């Protein structure tokens, strides 16, 4: 099989993507660790629980939403449980299924941290972009994701680029759902 080397444009795009996938999480990790002694992955797990109906999810669904293996998620949930932010319980509908549930203390901590985290996400990613850039980032990200995992939960949200969300302003399209979005809690400013 003959090598199909990257073109110079593809190489520059690849190196930019590679650098972003390494530096953005590390930058956000450092901020979250300074603020609350948690990692970006910890925060994401808590945020996925806060956005879910009843602030709980089966561990398998939480793993999918966190893009993690069950073993990695189990380790992190155990750590969050020790801090009093998450409880693991048998499912009320199927005792063989374990659910992770966000505690009141976990939601309070996440709510307090969310404003600072979203400000850091904006400063790190979105402040340098205009509305077209944000739309392009979403479009390209979804296209790559679809090629890797066409069943990924992010692709099932119904908000396709150019669809219902196409007319949103840059601020609306970069808003992160606030913690507690699935609980009926009052929304926080983005």
Short mmCIF file of C-alpha atoms in Angstrom, two decimals, residues 60-129:
data_model
loop_
_atom_site.label_atom_id
_atom_site.label_comp_id
_atom_site.label_asym_id
_atom_site.label_seq_id
_atom_site.Cartn_x
_atom_site.Cartn_y
_atom_site.Cartn_z
CA UNK A 60 -23.47 3.04 30.88
CA UNK A 61 -25.23 6.13 29.55
CA UNK A 62 -23.03 8.44 31.63
CA UNK A 63 -19.97 6.66 30.17
CA UNK A 64 -21.28 7.31 26.65
CA UNK A 65 -22.01 10.96 27.42
CA UNK A 66 -18.56 11.32 28.99
CA UNK A 67 -16.83 9.49 26.13
CA UNK A 68 -15.19 7.19 28.65
CA UNK A 69 -14.85 3.51 29.37
CA UNK A 70 -16.99 2.14 32.19
CA UNK A 71 -13.84 1.37 34.19
CA UNK A 72 -12.52 4.96 33.91
CA UNK A 73 -15.96 6.37 34.74
CA UNK A 74 -16.34 4.01 37.71
CA UNK A 75 -13.01 5.20 39.12
CA UNK A 76 -13.99 8.88 38.72
CA UNK A 77 -17.49 8.38 40.13
CA UNK A 78 -15.95 6.65 43.15
CA UNK A 79 -13.71 9.71 43.68
CA UNK A 80 -16.68 12.10 43.28
CA UNK A 81 -18.72 9.93 45.64
CA UNK A 82 -15.98 10.24 48.28
CA UNK A 83 -16.28 14.03 48.01
CA UNK A 84 -20.05 13.81 48.57
CA UNK A 85 -20.95 15.04 45.07
CA UNK A 86 -22.33 11.83 43.55
CA UNK A 87 -24.20 8.78 44.83
CA UNK A 88 -24.30 5.38 43.13
CA UNK A 89 -27.60 3.59 43.49
CA UNK A 90 -29.40 0.64 41.92
CA UNK A 91 -31.84 1.75 39.22
CA UNK A 92 -35.44 2.00 40.41
CA UNK A 93 -36.61 0.27 37.21
CA UNK A 94 -33.89 -2.43 36.95
CA UNK A 95 -31.91 -3.48 40.00
CA UNK A 96 -29.13 -4.87 37.78
CA UNK A 97 -28.36 -1.34 36.54
CA UNK A 98 -26.31 1.09 38.61
CA UNK A 99 -27.12 4.77 38.32
CA UNK A 100 -25.01 7.76 39.24
CA UNK A 101 -26.91 10.58 40.88
CA UNK A 102 -25.75 14.13 41.52
CA UNK A 103 -26.14 15.10 45.18
CA UNK A 104 -27.32 18.49 46.38
CA UNK A 105 -23.74 19.23 47.48
CA UNK A 106 -22.49 18.25 44.01
CA UNK A 107 -25.01 20.50 42.28
CA UNK A 108 -24.16 23.38 44.64
CA UNK A 109 -20.43 22.99 43.94
CA UNK A 110 -21.01 22.70 40.19
CA UNK A 111 -23.31 25.73 40.14
CA UNK A 112 -20.72 27.82 41.99
CA UNK A 113 -17.93 26.65 39.65
CA UNK A 114 -19.88 26.93 36.37
CA UNK A 115 -19.61 30.70 35.97
CA UNK A 116 -15.82 30.62 36.29
CA UNK A 117 -15.51 27.55 34.04
CA UNK A 118 -17.68 28.99 31.27
CA UNK A 119 -15.70 32.24 31.44
CA UNK A 120 -12.52 30.20 31.01
CA UNK A 121 -14.03 28.26 28.07
CA UNK A 122 -14.97 31.57 26.44
CA UNK A 123 -11.51 33.06 27.01
CA UNK A 124 -9.75 29.90 25.80
CA UNK A 125 -11.87 29.10 22.76
CA UNK A 126 -14.65 31.48 21.78
CA UNK A 127 -13.33 35.01 22.38
CA UNK A 128 -11.03 34.71 19.36
CA UNK A 129 -13.88 33.50 17.09
#
